[in-house]
GROMACS .gro file of N, CA and C in nm:
model
  528
    1MET      N    1  17.392   7.161   6.716
    1MET     CA    2  17.281   7.192   6.631
    1MET      C    3  17.150   7.149   6.696
    2ASN      N    4  17.157   7.032   6.756
    2ASN     CA    5  17.040   6.985   6.829
    2ASN      C    6  16.999   7.081   6.939
    3PHE      N    7  17.100   7.140   6.999
    3PHE     CA    8  17.073   7.234   7.108
    3PHE      C    9  16.997   7.357   7.057
    4VAL      N   10  17.035   7.408   6.942
    4VAL     CA   11  16.969   7.524   6.883
    4VAL      C   12  16.827   7.486   6.841
    5LYS      N   13  16.811   7.368   6.782
    5LYS     CA   14  16.680   7.322   6.738
    5LYS      C   15  16.589   7.301   6.859
    6THR      N   16  16.644   7.246   6.967
    6THR     CA   17  16.567   7.224   7.089
    6THR      C   18  16.526   7.357   7.150
    7ASN      N   19  16.616   7.452   7.153
    7ASN     CA   20  16.584   7.586   7.205
    7ASN      C   21  16.479   7.654   7.119
    8LYS      N   22  16.489   7.634   6.987
    8LYS     CA   23  16.392   7.693   6.896
    8LYS      C   24  16.253   7.631   6.920
    9ASN      N   25  16.249   7.500   6.933
    9ASN     CA   26  16.121   7.432   6.962
    9ASN      C   27  16.065   7.474   7.098
   10LEU      N   28  16.151   7.487   7.197
   10LEU     CA   29  16.110   7.530   7.330
   10LEU      C   30  16.056   7.673   7.324
   11LEU      N   31  16.122   7.758   7.250
   11LEU     CA   32  16.079   7.897   7.237
   11LEU      C   33  15.943   7.904   7.165
   12ILE      N   34  15.924   7.825   7.059
   12ILE     CA   35  15.796   7.821   6.988
   12ILE      C   36  15.687   7.769   7.081
   13THR      N   37  15.715   7.667   7.158
   13THR     CA   38  15.619   7.610   7.253
   13THR      C   39  15.580   7.713   7.359
   14ILE      N   40  15.677   7.786   7.408
   14ILE     CA   41  15.650   7.889   7.509
   14ILE      C   42  15.565   8.000   7.449
   15ILE      N   43  15.597   8.042   7.327
   15ILE     CA   44  15.521   8.148   7.261
   15ILE      C   45  15.378   8.102   7.236
   16VAL      N   46  15.361   7.980   7.186
   16VAL     CA   47  15.226   7.926   7.162
   16VAL      C   48  15.150   7.918   7.294
   17ALA      N   49  15.214   7.874   7.399
   17ALA     CA   50  15.150   7.863   7.530
   17ALA      C   51  15.109   8.002   7.581
   18LEU      N   52  15.195   8.101   7.564
   18LEU     CA   53  15.162   8.237   7.606
   18LEU      C   54  15.046   8.293   7.525
   19VAL      N   55  15.045   8.268   7.395
   19VAL     CA   56  14.935   8.314   7.310
   19VAL      C   57  14.805   8.247   7.355
   20LEU      N   58  14.809   8.115   7.379
   20LEU     CA   59  14.690   8.043   7.425
   20LEU      C   60  14.643   8.096   7.560
   21LEU      N   61  14.735   8.118   7.652
   21LEU     CA   62  14.698   8.173   7.782
   21LEU      C   63  14.638   8.313   7.768
   22SER      N   64  14.694   8.393   7.679
   22SER     CA   65  14.641   8.529   7.657
   22SER      C   66  14.500   8.523   7.599
   23VAL      N   67  14.479   8.433   7.503
   23VAL     CA   68  14.346   8.419   7.443
   23VAL      C   69  14.246   8.373   7.548
   24ILE      N   70  14.284   8.275   7.628
   24ILE     CA   71  14.194   8.225   7.734
   24ILE      C   72  14.167   8.335   7.835
   25TRP      N   73  14.270   8.410   7.872
   25TRP     CA   74  14.253   8.519   7.969
   25TRP      C   75  14.158   8.625   7.914
   26ILE      N   76  14.174   8.666   7.790
   26ILE     CA   77  14.085   8.767   7.728
   26ILE      C   78  13.943   8.712   7.718
   27TRP      N   79  13.931   8.586   7.678
   27TRP     CA   80  13.798   8.522   7.666
   27TRP      C   81  13.727   8.523   7.802
   28LYS      N   82  13.798   8.491   7.907
   28LYS     CA   83  13.738   8.489   8.042
   28LYS      C   84  13.699   8.630   8.087
   29ILE      N   85  13.779   8.730   8.055
   29ILE     CA   86  13.746   8.868   8.090
   29ILE      C   87  13.616   8.909   8.019
   30VAL      N   88  13.604   8.876   7.892
   30VAL     CA   89  13.483   8.908   7.816
   30VAL      C   90  13.365   8.832   7.875
   31GLU      N   91  13.383   8.706   7.907
   31GLU     CA   92  13.277   8.624   7.965
   31GLU      C   93  13.232   8.679   8.101
   32ILE      N   94  13.324   8.720   8.184
   32ILE     CA   95  13.290   8.778   8.315
   32ILE      C   96  13.213   8.908   8.295
   33GLY      N   97  13.253   8.990   8.198
   33GLY     CA   98  13.180   9.113   8.168
   33GLY      C   99  13.037   9.085   8.126
   34ASN      N  100  13.018   8.982   8.043
   34ASN     CA  101  12.883   8.944   8.000
   34ASN      C  102  12.799   8.894   8.116
   35VAL      N  103  12.860   8.817   8.204
   35VAL     CA  104  12.787   8.767   8.322
   35VAL      C  105  12.748   8.883   8.412
   36LYS      N  106  12.838   8.980   8.431
   36LYS     CA  107  12.807   9.097   8.514
   36LYS      C  108  12.691   9.176   8.455
   37LYS      N  109  12.689   9.193   8.322
   37LYS     CA  110  12.580   9.264   8.256
   37LYS      C  111  12.447   9.190   8.275
   38ALA      N  112  12.451   9.057   8.261
   38ALA     CA  113  12.329   8.977   8.277
   38ALA      C  114  12.278   8.984   8.420
   39VAL      N  115  12.370   8.979   8.516
   39VAL     CA  116  12.330   8.987   8.657
   39VAL      C  117  12.269   9.123   8.687
   40GLU      N  118  12.326   9.230   8.634
   40GLU     CA  119  12.272   9.365   8.657
   40GLU      C  120  12.134   9.380   8.593
   41LYS      N  121  12.118   9.322   8.475
   41LYS     CA  122  11.988   9.326   8.408
   41LYS      C  123  11.883   9.252   8.491
   42ASP      N  124  11.920   9.134   8.541
   42ASP     CA  125  11.828   9.057   8.627
   42ASP      C  126  11.797   9.132   8.756
   43ARG      N  127  11.897   9.196   8.810
   43ARG     CA  128  11.878   9.273   8.934
   43ARG      C  129  11.779   9.388   8.913
   44GLN      N  130  11.793   9.458   8.802
   44GLN     CA  131  11.701   9.568   8.772
   44GLN      C  132  11.559   9.515   8.751
   45ALA      N  133  11.547   9.400   8.685
   45ALA     CA  134  11.415   9.340   8.664
   45ALA      C  135  11.352   9.300   8.798
   46LEU      N  136  11.431   9.246   8.888
   46LEU     CA  137  11.380   9.209   9.021
   46LEU      C  138  11.336   9.332   9.100
   47LYS      N  139  11.413   9.440   9.090
   47LYS     CA  140  11.375   9.565   9.157
   47LYS      C  141  11.240   9.613   9.105
   48ALA      N  142  11.225   9.612   8.973
   48ALA     CA  143  11.100   9.659   8.912
   48ALA      C  144  10.983   9.571   8.956
   49GLN      N  145  11.005   9.440   8.958
   49GLN     CA  146  10.899   9.348   9.002
   49GLN      C  147  10.863   9.372   9.148
   50ALA      N  148  10.963   9.395   9.231
   50ALA     CA  149  10.938   9.420   9.373
   50ALA      C  150  10.855   9.547   9.391
   51ILE      N  151  10.888   9.651   9.318
   51ILE     CA  152  10.813   9.776   9.328
   51ILE      C  153  10.669   9.756   9.283
   52ILE      N  154  10.650   9.684   9.173
   52ILE     CA  155  10.515   9.657   9.125
   52ILE      C  156  10.435   9.581   9.230
   53LYS      N  157  10.494   9.481   9.292
   53LYS     CA  158  10.424   9.402   9.395
   53LYS      C  159  10.390   9.488   9.517
   54ILE      N  160  10.480   9.576   9.556
   54ILE     CA  161  10.455   9.663   9.671
   54ILE      C  162  10.339   9.757   9.642
   55VAL      N  163  10.339   9.815   9.523
   55VAL     CA  164  10.230   9.907   9.484
   55VAL      C  165  10.097   9.830   9.479
   56GLN      N  166  10.098   9.710   9.421
   56GLN     CA  167   9.976   9.630   9.413
   56GLN      C  168   9.925   9.595   9.553
   57SER      N  169  10.015   9.562   9.643
   57SER     CA  170   9.977   9.530   9.780
   57SER      C  171   9.913   9.651   9.848
   58ASN      N  172   9.972   9.768   9.827
   58ASN     CA  173   9.916   9.891   9.884
   58ASN      C  174   9.778   9.921   9.825
   59GLU      N  175   9.761   9.894   9.696
   59GLU     CA  176   9.631   9.915   9.633
   59GLU      C  177   9.525   9.826   9.698
   60GLN      N  178   9.559   9.700   9.721
   60GLN     CA  179   9.464   9.607   9.784
   60GLN      C  180   9.431   9.651   9.926
   61GLN      N  181   9.530   9.696   9.998
   61GLN     CA  182   9.506   9.742  10.136
   61GLN      C  183   9.419   9.867  10.138
   62LEU      N  184   9.441   9.958  10.043
   62LEU     CA  185   9.358  10.079  10.036
   62LEU      C  186   9.213  10.044  10.004
   63LYS      N  187   9.193   9.947   9.915
   63LYS     CA  188   9.056   9.906   9.881
   63LYS      C  189   8.986   9.847  10.004
   64ALA      N  190   9.058   9.767  10.081
   64ALA     CA  191   9.000   9.710  10.204
   64ALA      C  192   8.969   9.821  10.304
   65LEU      N  193   9.059   9.917  10.317
   65LEU     CA  194   9.036  10.029  10.407
   65LEU      C  195   8.915  10.111  10.363
   66ALA      N  196   8.899  10.128  10.233
   66ALA     CA  197   8.789  10.209  10.181
   66ALA      C  198   8.654  10.154  10.225
   67LYS      N  199   8.640  10.023  10.228
   67LYS     CA  200   8.511   9.964  10.267
   67LYS      C  201   8.472  10.007  10.408
   68ALA      N  202   8.564   9.989  10.500
   68ALA     CA  203   8.534  10.024  10.640
   68ALA      C  204   8.516  10.175  10.656
   69TYR      N  205   8.601  10.252  10.591
   69TYR     CA  206   8.596  10.398  10.602
   69TYR      C  207   8.464  10.451  10.545
   70VAL      N  208   8.426  10.399  10.430
   70VAL     CA  209   8.302  10.442  10.366
   70VAL      C  210   8.181  10.409  10.454
   71TRP      N  211   8.180  10.293  10.516
   71TRP     CA  212   8.068  10.257  10.604
   71TRP      C  213   8.059  10.352  10.723
   72ALA      N  214   8.173  10.385  10.781
   72ALA     CA  215   8.172  10.477  10.896
   72ALA      C  216   8.126  10.616  10.853
   73VAL      N  217   8.178  10.665  10.741
   73VAL     CA  218   8.142  10.798  10.692
   73VAL      C  219   7.996  10.800  10.650
   74ARG      N  220   7.951  10.693  10.588
   74ARG     CA  221   7.812  10.683  10.543
   74ARG      C  222   7.716  10.706  10.659
   75THR      N  223   7.740  10.637  10.768
   75THR     CA  224   7.653  10.650  10.886
   75THR      C  225   7.648  10.794  10.934
   76GLU      N  226   7.764  10.858  10.943
   76GLU     CA  227   7.770  10.995  10.992
   76GLU      C  228   7.708  11.094  10.892
   77MET      N  229   7.728  11.071  10.763
   77MET     CA  230   7.669  11.160  10.663
   77MET      C  231   7.517  11.150  10.663
   78MET      N  232   7.465  11.031  10.682
   78MET     CA  233   7.320  11.013  10.685
   78MET      C  234   7.258  11.086  10.804
   79GLN      N  235   7.337  11.098  10.911
   79GLN     CA  236   7.289  11.167  11.030
   79GLN      C  237   7.325  11.316  11.028
   80GLY      N  238   7.395  11.360  10.922
   80GLY     CA  239   7.432  11.500  10.909
   80GLY      C  240   7.548  11.541  10.999
   81ASN      N  241   7.628  11.447  11.043
   81ASN     CA  242   7.741  11.475  11.134
   81ASN      C  243   7.872  11.497  11.057
   82ILE      N  244   7.882  11.607  10.988
   82ILE     CA  245   8.004  11.637  10.912
   82ILE      C  246   8.123  11.655  11.006
   83ASN      N  247   8.100  11.703  11.128
   83ASN     CA  248   8.210  11.717  11.224
   83ASN      C  249   8.273  11.581  11.255
   84GLU      N  250   8.191  11.478  11.265
   84GLU     CA  251   8.243  11.343  11.289
   84GLU      C  252   8.324  11.296  11.167
   85VAL      N  253   8.274  11.325  11.048
   85VAL     CA  254   8.345  11.291  10.926
   85VAL      C  255   8.481  11.361  10.924
   86ASN      N  256   8.485  11.487  10.965
   86ASN     CA  257   8.612  11.562  10.975
   86ASN      C  258   8.706  11.495  11.074
   87LEU      N  259   8.653  11.447  11.185
   87LEU     CA  260   8.738  11.379  11.285
   87LEU      C  261   8.797  11.250  11.228
   88PHE      N  262   8.718  11.175  11.153
   88PHE     CA  263   8.770  11.052  11.090
   88PHE      C  264   8.889  11.086  11.001
   89GLY      N  265   8.871  11.188  10.919
   89GLY     CA  266   8.980  11.230  10.830
   89GLY      C  267   9.101  11.280  10.905
   90SER      N  268   9.079  11.360  11.009
   90SER     CA  269   9.190  11.413  11.088
   90SER      C  270   9.270  11.302  11.156
   91ASP      N  271   9.200  11.200  11.204
   91ASP     CA  272   9.270  11.087  11.266
   91ASP      C  273   9.344  11.004  11.162
   92MET      N  274   9.281  10.981  11.050
   92MET     CA  275   9.342  10.896  10.947
   92MET      C  276   9.466  10.960  10.885
   93ILE      N  277   9.462  11.091  10.864
   93ILE     CA  278   9.574  11.160  10.797
   93ILE      C  279   9.701  11.153  10.882
   94LYS      N  280   9.687  11.129  11.011
   94LYS     CA  281   9.804  11.117  11.099
   94LYS      C  282   9.882  10.989  11.073
   95GLU      N  283   9.816  10.891  11.010
   95GLU     CA  284   9.885  10.767  10.977
   95GLU      C  285   9.985  10.792  10.865
   96LYS      N  286  10.088  10.714  10.866
   96LYS     CA  287  10.198  10.730  10.771
   96LYS      C  288  10.150  10.719  10.626
   97ASN      N  289  10.199  10.807  10.542
   97ASN     CA  290  10.183  10.806  10.396
   97ASN      C  291  10.052  10.862  10.342
   98PHE      N  292   9.953  10.892  10.427
   98PHE     CA  293   9.831  10.954  10.376
   98PHE      C  294   9.859  11.101  10.351
   99GLN      N  295   9.824  11.149  10.232
   99GLN     CA  296   9.849  11.288  10.198
   99GLN      C  297   9.723  11.373  10.204
  100VAL      N  298   9.615  11.323  10.148
  100VAL     CA  299   9.488  11.396  10.149
  100VAL      C  300   9.375  11.296  10.163
  101ILE      N  301   9.278  11.330  10.247
  101ILE     CA  302   9.154  11.253  10.258
  101ILE      C  303   9.042  11.355  10.246
  102ALA      N  304   8.954  11.333  10.148
  102ALA     CA  305   8.845  11.429  10.126
  102ALA      C  306   8.716  11.354  10.096
  103ILE      N  307   8.605  11.419  10.127
  103ILE     CA  308   8.472  11.367  10.097
  103ILE      C  309   8.398  11.474  10.018
  104ALA      N  310   8.344  11.432   9.904
  104ALA     CA  311   8.259  11.521   9.825
  104ALA      C  312   8.115  11.475   9.842
  105ASN      N  313   8.023  11.570   9.846
  105ASN     CA  314   7.882  11.532   9.859
  105ASN      C  315   7.827  11.485   9.724
  106ASP      N  316   7.699  11.457   9.719
  106ASP     CA  317   7.637  11.405   9.597
  106ASP      C  318   7.634  11.508   9.484
  107LYS      N  319   7.659  11.633   9.514
  107LYS     CA  320   7.662  11.739   9.411
  107LYS      C  321   7.806  11.766   9.363
  108GLY      N  322   7.903  11.693   9.418
  108GLY     CA  323   8.041  11.710   9.375
  108GLY      C  324   8.115  11.821   9.444
  109ILE      N  325   8.066  11.866   9.559
  109ILE     CA  326   8.132  11.971   9.637
  109ILE      C  327   8.204  11.905   9.755
  110ILE      N  328   8.327  11.944   9.778
  110ILE     CA  329   8.405  11.887   9.888
  110ILE      C  330   8.350  11.942  10.019
  111VAL      N  331   8.297  11.851  10.103
  111VAL     CA  332   8.238  11.893  10.231
  111VAL      C  333   8.331  11.865  10.348
  112SER      N  334   8.429  11.779  10.327
  112SER     CA  335   8.525  11.747  10.432
  112SER      C  336   8.658  11.715  10.367
  113SER      N  337   8.765  11.774  10.420
  113SER     CA  338   8.898  11.747  10.366
  113SER      C  339   9.002  11.771  10.475
  114THR      N  340   9.107  11.694  10.468
  114THR     CA  341   9.217  11.717  10.561
  114THR      C  342   9.294  11.843  10.523
  115ASN      N  343   9.276  11.889  10.401
  115ASN     CA  344   9.328  12.018  10.357
  115ASN      C  345   9.209  12.113  10.355
  116LYS      N  346   9.193  12.190  10.459
  116LYS     CA  347   9.074  12.274  10.477
  116LYS      C  348   9.053  12.375  10.364
  117LYS      N  349   9.159  12.408  10.289
  117LYS     CA  350   9.146  12.501  10.176
  117LYS      C  351   9.061  12.440  10.064
  118GLN      N  352   9.050  12.308  10.062
  118GLN     CA  353   8.974  12.240   9.956
  118GLN      C  354   8.824  12.238   9.984
  119GLU      N  355   8.785  12.254  10.108
  119GLU     CA  356   8.643  12.246  10.143
  119GLU      C  357   8.564  12.356  10.073
  120GLY      N  358   8.452  12.318  10.015
  120GLY     CA  359   8.369  12.412   9.942
  120GLY      C  360   8.402  12.418   9.793
  121LEU      N  361   8.515  12.360   9.755
  121LEU     CA  362   8.553  12.359   9.614
  121LEU      C  363   8.490  12.240   9.543
  122SER      N  364   8.492  12.244   9.412
  122SER     CA  365   8.442  12.133   9.331
  122SER      C  366   8.539  12.015   9.341
  123PHE      N  367   8.484  11.895   9.337
  123PHE     CA  368   8.565  11.773   9.342
  123PHE      C  369   8.667  11.771   9.228
  124SER      N  370   8.635  11.832   9.116
  124SER     CA  371   8.724  11.831   9.000
  124SER      C  372   8.858  11.900   9.029
  125THR      N  373   8.867  11.978   9.138
  125THR     CA  374   8.994  12.042   9.172
  125THR      C  375   9.095  11.942   9.229
  126ILE      N  376   9.045  11.826   9.276
  126ILE     CA  377   9.136  11.726   9.332
  126ILE      C  378   9.129  11.591   9.261
  127GLY      N  379   9.017  11.563   9.194
  127GLY     CA  380   9.001  11.433   9.132
  127GLY      C  381   8.929  11.441   8.999
  128LYS      N  382   8.912  11.326   8.937
  128LYS     CA  383   8.846  11.318   8.807
  128LYS      C  384   8.695  11.316   8.826
  129GLU      N  385   8.625  11.390   8.741
  129GLU     CA  386   8.479  11.402   8.748
  129GLU      C  387   8.408  11.266   8.742
  130GLU      N  388   8.462  11.173   8.662
  130GLU     CA  389   8.395  11.043   8.648
  130GLU      C  390   8.389  10.964   8.778
  131ALA      N  391   8.473  10.999   8.876
  131ALA     CA  392   8.469  10.933   9.006
  131ALA      C  393   8.337  10.964   9.078
  132LEU      N  394   8.276  11.076   9.044
  132LEU     CA  395   8.151  11.117   9.110
  132LEU      C  396   8.032  11.031   9.068
  133THR      N  397   8.046  10.960   8.958
  133THR     CA  398   7.936  10.877   8.910
  133THR      C  399   7.970  10.728   8.910
  134SER      N  400   8.096  10.695   8.931
  134SER     CA  401   8.137  10.554   8.932
  134SER      C  402   8.087  10.485   9.058
  135ASN      N  403   8.040  10.363   9.041
  135ASN     CA  404   7.992  10.285   9.155
  135ASN      C  405   8.096  10.186   9.205
  136ASP      N  406   8.219  10.202   9.161
  136ASP     CA  407   8.327  10.113   9.201
  136ASP      C  408   8.436  10.191   9.273
  137THR      N  409   8.509  10.120   9.356
  137THR     CA  410   8.629  10.179   9.417
  137THR      C  411   8.739  10.172   9.313
  138ASN      N  412   8.796  10.286   9.280
  138ASN     CA  413   8.900  10.293   9.178
  138ASN      C  414   9.029  10.346   9.237
  139ILE      N  415   9.139  10.288   9.192
  139ILE     CA  416   9.272  10.335   9.233
  139ILE      C  417   9.353  10.363   9.109
  140ASN      N  418   9.408  10.482   9.102
  140ASN     CA  419   9.494  10.522   8.991
  140ASN      C  420   9.632  10.555   9.044
  141ASN      N  421   9.731  10.516   8.967
  141ASN     CA  422   9.869  10.547   9.002
  141ASN      C  423   9.901  10.683   8.944
  142ALA      N  424   9.920  10.781   9.030
  142ALA     CA  425   9.945  10.919   8.986
  142ALA      C  426  10.093  10.951   8.997
  143GLY      N  427  10.176  10.865   8.947
  143GLY     CA  428  10.320  10.882   8.959
  143GLY      C  429  10.379  10.750   9.005
  144ASP      N  430  10.509  10.748   9.025
  144ASP     CA  431  10.574  10.624   9.064
  144ASP      C  432  10.523  10.568   9.196
  145SER      N  433  10.492  10.656   9.288
  145SER     CA  434  10.457  10.606   9.421
  145SER      C  435  10.337  10.677   9.484
  146ILE      N  436  10.254  10.741   9.404
  146ILE     CA  437  10.136  10.810   9.456
  146ILE      C  438  10.011  10.738   9.404
  147LEU      N  439   9.928  10.693   9.496
  147LEU     CA  440   9.802  10.628   9.461
  147LEU      C  441   9.688  10.723   9.494
  148VAL      N  442   9.593  10.733   9.402
  148VAL     CA  443   9.473  10.812   9.423
  148VAL      C  444   9.354  10.716   9.418
  149MET      N  445   9.282  10.709   9.529
  149MET     CA  446   9.168  10.618   9.538
  149MET      C  447   9.040  10.698   9.551
  150THR      N  448   8.938  10.657   9.479
  150THR     CA  449   8.805  10.714   9.494
  150THR      C  450   8.708  10.599   9.517
  151SER      N  451   8.609  10.624   9.601
  151SER     CA  452   8.511  10.522   9.632
  151SER      C  453   8.376  10.589   9.657
  152PRO      N  454   8.269  10.530   9.605
  152PRO     CA  455   8.137  10.590   9.628
  152PRO      C  456   8.091  10.569   9.771
  153ILE      N  457   8.019  10.666   9.823
  153ILE     CA  458   7.955  10.653   9.954
  153ILE      C  459   7.805  10.646   9.925
  154MET      N  460   7.750  10.529   9.944
  154MET     CA  461   7.611  10.506   9.906
  154MET      C  462   7.521  10.505  10.029
  155GLY      N  463   7.404  10.569  10.014
  155GLY     CA  464   7.300  10.561  10.116
  155GLY      C  465   7.216  10.438  10.088
  156PHE      N  466   7.096  10.434  10.143
  156PHE     CA  467   7.009  10.318  10.120
  156PHE      C  468   6.966  10.307   9.975
  157ASN      N  469   6.931  10.418   9.915
  157ASN     CA  470   6.888  10.414   9.775
  157ASN      C  471   6.935  10.536   9.696
  158ASN      N  472   7.040  10.599   9.743
  158ASN     CA  473   7.097  10.712   9.671
  158ASN      C  474   7.246  10.727   9.705
  159ARG      N  475   7.314  10.803   9.623
  159ARG     CA  476   7.456  10.829   9.646
  159ARG      C  477   7.470  10.949   9.738
  160LEU      N  478   7.546  10.931   9.847
  160LEU     CA  479   7.568  11.040   9.942
  160LEU      C  480   7.690  11.122   9.906
  161GLY      N  481   7.788  11.058   9.845
  161GLY     CA  482   7.910  11.130   9.811
  161GLY      C  483   8.018  11.039   9.760
  162THR      N  484   8.140  11.093   9.761
  162THR     CA  485   8.257  11.021   9.709
  162THR      C  486   8.375  11.043   9.803
  163LEU      N  487   8.442  10.934   9.834
  163LEU     CA  488   8.563  10.938   9.915
  163LEU      C  489   8.683  10.952   9.823
  164PHE      N  490   8.776  11.039   9.860
  164PHE     CA  491   8.899  11.062   9.785
  164PHE      C  492   9.016  11.047   9.881
  165ILE      N  493   9.109  10.960   9.848
  165ILE     CA  494   9.230  10.943   9.930
  165ILE      C  495   9.352  10.949   9.839
  166LYS      N  496   9.448  11.032   9.878
  166LYS     CA  497   9.577  11.038   9.808
  166LYS      C  498   9.680  10.980   9.903
  167TYR      N  499   9.750  10.878   9.857
  167TYR     CA  500   9.838  10.799   9.943
  167TYR      C  501   9.974  10.782   9.876
  168ALA      N  502  10.081  10.804   9.952
  168ALA     CA  503  10.218  10.786   9.902
  168ALA      C  504  10.270  10.650   9.943
  169VAL      N  505  10.300  10.567   9.845
  169VAL     CA  506  10.353  10.434   9.872
  169VAL      C  507  10.499  10.448   9.914
  170GLN      N  508  10.534  10.382  10.020
  170GLN     CA  509  10.673  10.383  10.067
  170GLN      C  510  10.751  10.278   9.990
  171LEU      N  511  10.834  10.322   9.896
  171LEU     CA  512  10.913  10.228   9.816
  171LEU      C  513  11.045  10.198   9.885
  172PRO      N  514  11.094  10.075   9.868
  172PRO     CA  515  11.220  10.038   9.935
  172PRO      C  516  11.339  10.106   9.869
  173THR      N  517  11.443  10.123   9.948
  173THR     CA  518  11.570  10.170   9.893
  173THR      C  519  11.659  10.046   9.883
  174PHE      N  520  11.704  10.019   9.766
  174PHE     CA  521  11.786   9.899   9.743
  174PHE      C  522  11.933   9.934   9.762
  175SER      N  523  12.001   9.857   9.844
  175SER     CA  524  12.143   9.881   9.864
  175SER      C  525  12.221   9.817   9.749
  176GLU      N  526  12.331   9.874   9.720
  176GLU     CA  527  12.414   9.823   9.607
  176GLU      C  528  12.504   9.713   9.653
   0.00000   0.00000   0.00000
């Protein structure tokens, strides 16, 4: 009789142990799934932050470039050397990620562009009209990775024109 009671107790102990192990195993599977979800969420947040920082860095670099470019163009425009302005644009567009570089005169007409079809057209065909009167360098994000920069070209006491640059930001490809 003791043998049957001992076997019964052993069987109950084994069943309880198996149930406990099953519960712990299921709990750990659920916990691992939650950790994986949290890690993926953090990973996506880091990707988004990295892209934002890259775009911001490109914006700052474009603003710095605009200062030097505007000074060079200003000198040539004051001397009436539109051919030199065209050369500046032709050289710059060869650099990676530049899509369009255009200059509009003080009347809002495009006088120089790396896309020759745009020359003679109104600035409004490529940019916002308010850029023609703004005295600040402005950068707008025209999509996930396209930056549009406008900057005034000022003479000694008058506005000579407006610089327009369309630039594609090179975003990283994240490996899985």
